[in-house]
Tab-separated table of C-alpha atoms in Angstrom:
chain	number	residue	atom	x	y	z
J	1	UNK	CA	0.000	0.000	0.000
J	2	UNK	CA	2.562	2.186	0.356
J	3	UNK	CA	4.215	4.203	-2.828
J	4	UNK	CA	6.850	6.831	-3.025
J	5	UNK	CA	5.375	10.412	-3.389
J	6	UNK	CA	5.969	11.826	-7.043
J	7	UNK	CA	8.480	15.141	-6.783
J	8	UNK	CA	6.570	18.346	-7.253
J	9	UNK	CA	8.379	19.776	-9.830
J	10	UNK	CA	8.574	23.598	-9.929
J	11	UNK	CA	7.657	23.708	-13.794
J	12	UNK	CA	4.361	23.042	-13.040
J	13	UNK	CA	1.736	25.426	-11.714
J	14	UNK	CA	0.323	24.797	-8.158
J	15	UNK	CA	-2.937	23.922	-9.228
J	16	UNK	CA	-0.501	21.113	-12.241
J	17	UNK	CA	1.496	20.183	-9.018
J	18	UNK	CA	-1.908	19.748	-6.672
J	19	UNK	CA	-3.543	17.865	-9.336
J	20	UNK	CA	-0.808	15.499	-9.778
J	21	UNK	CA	-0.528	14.762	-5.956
J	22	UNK	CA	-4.093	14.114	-5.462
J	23	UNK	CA	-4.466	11.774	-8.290
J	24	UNK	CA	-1.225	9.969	-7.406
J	25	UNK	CA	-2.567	9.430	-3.374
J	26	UNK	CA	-6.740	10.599	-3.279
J	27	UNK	CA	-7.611	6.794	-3.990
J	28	UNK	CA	-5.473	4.756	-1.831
J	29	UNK	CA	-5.774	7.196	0.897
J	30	UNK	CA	-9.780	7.060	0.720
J	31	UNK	CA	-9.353	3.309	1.673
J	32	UNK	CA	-7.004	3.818	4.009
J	33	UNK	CA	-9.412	6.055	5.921
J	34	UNK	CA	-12.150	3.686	5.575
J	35	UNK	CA	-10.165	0.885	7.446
J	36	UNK	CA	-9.512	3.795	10.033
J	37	UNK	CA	-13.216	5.342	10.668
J	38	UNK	CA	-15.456	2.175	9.199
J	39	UNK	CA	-17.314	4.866	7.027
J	40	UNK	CA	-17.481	5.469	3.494
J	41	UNK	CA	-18.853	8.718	3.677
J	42	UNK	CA	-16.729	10.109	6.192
J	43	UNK	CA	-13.651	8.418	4.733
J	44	UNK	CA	-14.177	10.461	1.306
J	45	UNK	CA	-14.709	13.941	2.813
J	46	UNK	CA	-11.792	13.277	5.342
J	47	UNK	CA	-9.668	13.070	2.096
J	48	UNK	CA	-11.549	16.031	0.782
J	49	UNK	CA	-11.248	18.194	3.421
J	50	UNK	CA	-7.096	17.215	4.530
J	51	UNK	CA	-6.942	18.169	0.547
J	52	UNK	CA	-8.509	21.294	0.749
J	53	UNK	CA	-6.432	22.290	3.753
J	54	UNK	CA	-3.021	20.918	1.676
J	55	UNK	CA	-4.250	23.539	-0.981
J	56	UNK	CA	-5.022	26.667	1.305
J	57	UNK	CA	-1.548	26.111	2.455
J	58	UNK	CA	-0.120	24.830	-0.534
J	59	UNK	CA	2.770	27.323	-0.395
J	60	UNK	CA	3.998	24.491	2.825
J	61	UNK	CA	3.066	21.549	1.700
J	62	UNK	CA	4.897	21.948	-1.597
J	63	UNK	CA	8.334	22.148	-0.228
J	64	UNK	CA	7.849	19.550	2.638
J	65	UNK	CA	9.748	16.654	2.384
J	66	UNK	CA	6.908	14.104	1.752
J	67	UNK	CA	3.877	16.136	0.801
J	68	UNK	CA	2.065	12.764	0.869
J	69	UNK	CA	2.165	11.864	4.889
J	70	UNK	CA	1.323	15.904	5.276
J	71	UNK	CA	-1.836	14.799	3.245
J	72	UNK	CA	-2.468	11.496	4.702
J	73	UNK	CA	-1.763	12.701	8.736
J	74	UNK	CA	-4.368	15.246	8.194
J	75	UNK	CA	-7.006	13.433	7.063
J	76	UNK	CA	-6.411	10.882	9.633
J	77	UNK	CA	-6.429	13.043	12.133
J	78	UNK	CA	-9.955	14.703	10.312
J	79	UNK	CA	-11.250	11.026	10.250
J	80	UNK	CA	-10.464	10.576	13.550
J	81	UNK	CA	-11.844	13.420	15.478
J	82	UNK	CA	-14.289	12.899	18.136
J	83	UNK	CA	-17.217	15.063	16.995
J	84	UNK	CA	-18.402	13.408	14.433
J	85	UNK	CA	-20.644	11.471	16.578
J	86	UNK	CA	-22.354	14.391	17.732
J	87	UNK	CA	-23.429	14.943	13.692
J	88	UNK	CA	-26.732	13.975	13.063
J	89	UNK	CA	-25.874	12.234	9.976
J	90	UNK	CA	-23.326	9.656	11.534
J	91	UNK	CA	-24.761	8.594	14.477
J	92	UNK	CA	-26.723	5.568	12.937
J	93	UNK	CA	-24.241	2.570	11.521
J	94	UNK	CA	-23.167	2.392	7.801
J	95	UNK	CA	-23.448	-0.986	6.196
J	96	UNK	CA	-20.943	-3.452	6.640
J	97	UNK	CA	-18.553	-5.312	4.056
J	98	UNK	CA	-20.763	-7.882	1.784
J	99	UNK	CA	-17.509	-10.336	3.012
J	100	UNK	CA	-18.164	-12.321	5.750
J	101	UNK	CA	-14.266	-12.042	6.306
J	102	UNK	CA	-13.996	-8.770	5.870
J	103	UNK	CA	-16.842	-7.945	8.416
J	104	UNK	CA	-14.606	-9.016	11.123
J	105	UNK	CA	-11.816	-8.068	10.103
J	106	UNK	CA	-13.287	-4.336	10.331
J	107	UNK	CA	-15.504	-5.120	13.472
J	108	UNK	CA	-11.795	-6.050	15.492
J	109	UNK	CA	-10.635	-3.205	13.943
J	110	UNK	CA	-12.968	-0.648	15.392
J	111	UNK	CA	-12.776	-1.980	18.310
J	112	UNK	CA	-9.177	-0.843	19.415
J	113	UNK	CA	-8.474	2.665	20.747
J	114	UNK	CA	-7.941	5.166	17.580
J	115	UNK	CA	-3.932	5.511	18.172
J	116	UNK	CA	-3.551	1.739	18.191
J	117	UNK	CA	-5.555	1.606	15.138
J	118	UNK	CA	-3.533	4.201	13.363
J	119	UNK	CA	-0.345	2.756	14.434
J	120	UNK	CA	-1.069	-0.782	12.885
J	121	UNK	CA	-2.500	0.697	9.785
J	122	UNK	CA	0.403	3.056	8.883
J	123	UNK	CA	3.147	0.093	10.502
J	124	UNK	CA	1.525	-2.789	8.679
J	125	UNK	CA	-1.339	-1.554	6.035
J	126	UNK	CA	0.816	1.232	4.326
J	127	UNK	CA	4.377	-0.286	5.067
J	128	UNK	CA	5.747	2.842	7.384
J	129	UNK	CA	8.617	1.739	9.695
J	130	UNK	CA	8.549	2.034	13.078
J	131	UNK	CA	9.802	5.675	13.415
J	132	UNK	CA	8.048	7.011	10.641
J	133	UNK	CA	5.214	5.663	12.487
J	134	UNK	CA	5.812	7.413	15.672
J	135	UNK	CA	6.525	10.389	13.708
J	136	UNK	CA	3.196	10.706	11.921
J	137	UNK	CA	1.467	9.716	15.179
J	138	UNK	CA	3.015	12.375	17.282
J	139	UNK	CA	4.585	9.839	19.630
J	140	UNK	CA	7.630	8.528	21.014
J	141	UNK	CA	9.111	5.276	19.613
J	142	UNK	CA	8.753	2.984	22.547
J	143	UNK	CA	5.181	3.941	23.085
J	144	UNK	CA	4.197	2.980	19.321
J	145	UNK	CA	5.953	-0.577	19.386
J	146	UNK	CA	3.679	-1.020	22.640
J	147	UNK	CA	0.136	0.026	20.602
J	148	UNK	CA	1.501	-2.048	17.541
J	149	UNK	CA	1.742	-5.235	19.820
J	150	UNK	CA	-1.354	-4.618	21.404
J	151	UNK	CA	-3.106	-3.916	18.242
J	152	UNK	CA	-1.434	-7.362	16.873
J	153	UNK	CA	-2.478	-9.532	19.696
J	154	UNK	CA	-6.005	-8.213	19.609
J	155	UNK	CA	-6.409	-9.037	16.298
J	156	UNK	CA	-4.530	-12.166	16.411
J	157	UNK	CA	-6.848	-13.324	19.155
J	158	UNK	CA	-9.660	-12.848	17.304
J	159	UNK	CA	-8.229	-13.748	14.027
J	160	UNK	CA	-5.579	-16.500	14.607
J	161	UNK	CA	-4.971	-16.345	10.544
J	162	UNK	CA	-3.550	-12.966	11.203
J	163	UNK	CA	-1.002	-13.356	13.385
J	164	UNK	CA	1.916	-12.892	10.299
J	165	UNK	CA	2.551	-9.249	10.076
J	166	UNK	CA	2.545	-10.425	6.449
J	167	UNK	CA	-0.923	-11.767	6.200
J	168	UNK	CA	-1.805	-8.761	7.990
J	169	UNK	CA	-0.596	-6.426	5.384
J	170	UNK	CA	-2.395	-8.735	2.414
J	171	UNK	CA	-5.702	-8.719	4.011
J	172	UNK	CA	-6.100	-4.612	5.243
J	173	UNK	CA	-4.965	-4.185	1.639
J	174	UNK	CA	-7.730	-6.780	0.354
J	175	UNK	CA	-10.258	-5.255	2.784
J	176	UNK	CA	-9.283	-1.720	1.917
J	177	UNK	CA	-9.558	-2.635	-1.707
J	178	UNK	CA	-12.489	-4.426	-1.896
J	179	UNK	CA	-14.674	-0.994	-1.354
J	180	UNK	CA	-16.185	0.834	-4.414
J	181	UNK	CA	-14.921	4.274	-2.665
J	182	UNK	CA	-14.268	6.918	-5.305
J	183	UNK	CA	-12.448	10.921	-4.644
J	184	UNK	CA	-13.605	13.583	-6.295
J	185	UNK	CA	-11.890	15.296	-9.142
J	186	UNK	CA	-9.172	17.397	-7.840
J	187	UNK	CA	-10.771	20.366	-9.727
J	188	UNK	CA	-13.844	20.260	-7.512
J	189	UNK	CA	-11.734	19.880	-4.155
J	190	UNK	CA	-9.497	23.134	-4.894
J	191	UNK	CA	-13.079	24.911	-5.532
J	192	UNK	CA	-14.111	23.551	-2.670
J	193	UNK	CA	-10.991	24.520	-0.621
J	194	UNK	CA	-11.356	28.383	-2.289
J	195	UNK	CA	-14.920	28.815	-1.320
J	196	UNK	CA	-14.214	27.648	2.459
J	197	UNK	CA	-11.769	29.724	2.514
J	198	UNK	CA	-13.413	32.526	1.052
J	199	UNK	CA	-16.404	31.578	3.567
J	200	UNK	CA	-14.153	31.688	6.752
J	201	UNK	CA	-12.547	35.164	5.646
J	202	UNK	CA	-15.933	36.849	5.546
J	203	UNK	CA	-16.738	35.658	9.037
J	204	UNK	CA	-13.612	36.469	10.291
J	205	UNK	CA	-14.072	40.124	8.943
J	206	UNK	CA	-17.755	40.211	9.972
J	207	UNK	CA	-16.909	39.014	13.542
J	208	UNK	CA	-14.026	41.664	13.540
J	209	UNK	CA	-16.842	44.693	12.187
J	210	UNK	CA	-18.911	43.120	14.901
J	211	UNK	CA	-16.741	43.662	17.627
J	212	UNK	CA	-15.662	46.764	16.586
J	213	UNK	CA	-19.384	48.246	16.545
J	214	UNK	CA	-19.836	46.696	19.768
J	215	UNK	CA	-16.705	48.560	21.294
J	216	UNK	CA	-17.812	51.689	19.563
J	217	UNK	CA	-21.203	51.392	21.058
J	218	UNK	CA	-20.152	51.048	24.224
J	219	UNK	CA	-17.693	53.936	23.912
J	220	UNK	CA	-20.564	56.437	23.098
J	221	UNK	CA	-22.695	55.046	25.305
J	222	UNK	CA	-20.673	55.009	28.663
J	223	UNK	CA	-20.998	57.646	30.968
J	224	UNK	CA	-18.593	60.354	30.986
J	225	UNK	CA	-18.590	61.033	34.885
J	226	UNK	CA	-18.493	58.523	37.871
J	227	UNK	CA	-21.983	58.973	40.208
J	228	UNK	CA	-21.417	57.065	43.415
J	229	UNK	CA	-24.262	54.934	44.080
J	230	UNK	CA	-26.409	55.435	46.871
J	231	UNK	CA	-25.289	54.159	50.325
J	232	UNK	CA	-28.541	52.053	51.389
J	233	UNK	CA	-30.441	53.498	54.554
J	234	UNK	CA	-29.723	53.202	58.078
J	235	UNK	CA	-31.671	52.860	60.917
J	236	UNK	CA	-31.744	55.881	63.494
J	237	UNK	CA	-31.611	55.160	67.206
J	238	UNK	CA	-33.682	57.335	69.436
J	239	UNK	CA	-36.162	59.141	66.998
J	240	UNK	CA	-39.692	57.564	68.008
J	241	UNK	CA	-41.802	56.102	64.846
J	242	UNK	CA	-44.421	57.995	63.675
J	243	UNK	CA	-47.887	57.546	65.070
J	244	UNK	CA	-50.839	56.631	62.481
J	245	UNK	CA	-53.445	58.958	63.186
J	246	UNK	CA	-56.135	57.253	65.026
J	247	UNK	CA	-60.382	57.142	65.666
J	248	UNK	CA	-61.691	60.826	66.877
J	249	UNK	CA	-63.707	61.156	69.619
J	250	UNK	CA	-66.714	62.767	70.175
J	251	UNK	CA	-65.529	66.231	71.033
J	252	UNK	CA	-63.208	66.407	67.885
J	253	UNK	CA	-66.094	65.125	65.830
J	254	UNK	CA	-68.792	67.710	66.833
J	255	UNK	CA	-65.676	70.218	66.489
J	256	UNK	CA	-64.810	69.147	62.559
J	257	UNK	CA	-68.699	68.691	62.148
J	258	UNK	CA	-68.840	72.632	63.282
J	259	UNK	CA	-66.172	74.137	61.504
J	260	UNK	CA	-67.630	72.336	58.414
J	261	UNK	CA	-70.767	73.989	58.585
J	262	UNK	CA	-70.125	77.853	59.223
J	263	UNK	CA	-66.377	77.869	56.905
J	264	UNK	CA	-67.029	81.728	56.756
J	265	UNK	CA	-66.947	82.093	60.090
J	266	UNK	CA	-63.970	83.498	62.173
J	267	UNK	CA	-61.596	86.226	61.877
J	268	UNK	CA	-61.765	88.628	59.493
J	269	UNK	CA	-58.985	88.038	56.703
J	270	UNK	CA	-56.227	90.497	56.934
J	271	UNK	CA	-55.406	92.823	53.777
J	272	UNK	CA	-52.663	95.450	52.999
J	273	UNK	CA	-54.261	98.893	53.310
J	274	UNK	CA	-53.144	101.615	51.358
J	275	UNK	CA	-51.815	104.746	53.747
């Protein structure tokens, strides 16, 4: 399964040089990610999308030393990721392999932890050594000779036939090949890659006029001068409480009733007299 990379060769355009690498690895790697994730679906747009990425950054990934593992790590990693079981779409099961052999093959498969399963596909499905294997992986050498033996005796448990690293190799690459799984043309992944791009930029710059309204806002908005908030009330000792008025008795009712009835009466009303 595993090929050298073609050289890039700087008389071709990017988009000649892009082409050439996709249609040199898209295929193989779209099975390769199928044996990693169990999903056809998710297999192709993992390829699509570590494509796209190669191509927004193509200026790197041309002069890298193997543009190929750049390629292959990130869609692994894509395929990989842990929220794709929140997506609607891939939380019910695909359908398995026709191959009653190649159903449990893939069932032992998915049932080690995603490093180990990386680690024996890149050690024994694409041909990596062992240090290339850490390499890709992110981890130190000792740790990924433990997850290859642990991936080996798993699946040599459950399938004694595949205890031979060799038979191994023959049978991910018989599983892996047996799939009708098709990549897109590279033409549609670059437009693809432009127009997320392009989609990303324009929500960068909206989110950047966003909060730049927001701190203009609050700029004309704020109050110029600081007002002290009001210190809540105390209680004062020694000051009786008001008394409610109460019932009148019947002196002070006769008296209101009185001064009711005759209001002209009384004192004349004073008035400034002219001298």
């Amino acid at each position: 399964m595993k090929n050298p990379a073609p050289s890039l060769s700087t008389r071709l355009t990017p988009a000649q040089a892009f082409d050439a690498l996709y249609a040199f690895c898209a295929p193989a790697l779209v099975r390769q990610t199928y044996l990693l994730c169990g999903r056809r679906e998710l297999a192709r747009e993992s390829v699509e999308r570590a494509f796209q990425l190669a191509w927004q950054r193509w200026p790197e990934v041309a002069v890298d030393r193997d543009p190929a593992s750049w390629v292959r790590a990130a869609a692994h990693e894509y395929a990989l990721s842990p929220w794709h079981r929140f997506r609607p779409r891939f939380r019910q099961p695909e359908p398995p392999p026709a191959d009653a052999a190649d159903r449990a093959l893939l069932a032992v498969l998915l049932t080690l932890p995603p490093s180990y399963r990386r680690t024996v596909l890149l050690y024994d499905g694409v041909g990596l050594d062992l240090p290339e294997t850490a390499a890709e992986t992110e981890a130190s050498t000792p740790a990924t000779a433990r997850r290859l033996l642990h991936a080996r005796g798993t699946l040599a448990a459950s399938l004694p036939r595949l205890a031979d690293p060799a038979a191994l190799h023959e049978r991910l690459a018989e599983v892996a090949s047996a799939q009708r799984l098709r990549a897109a043309r590279p033409a549609t992944v670059r437009a693809g890659g432009e127009a997320r791009a392009r989609f990303w930029t324009r929500a960068a710059i909206a989110f950047t006029v966003a909060i730049i309204g927001a701190t203009a806002l609050t700029v004309h908005t704020a109050p110029t001068r600081y007002d002290p908030p009001v210190p809540p009330g105390k209680t004062v000792r020694g000051v009786p409480p008001e008394a409610a008025p109460g019932t009148l008795s019947k002196k002070q009712t006769a008296l209101r009733k009185k001064l009711r009835s005759n209001p002209a009466s009384g004192p004349e009303r004073l008035a400034p007299q002219p001298r």
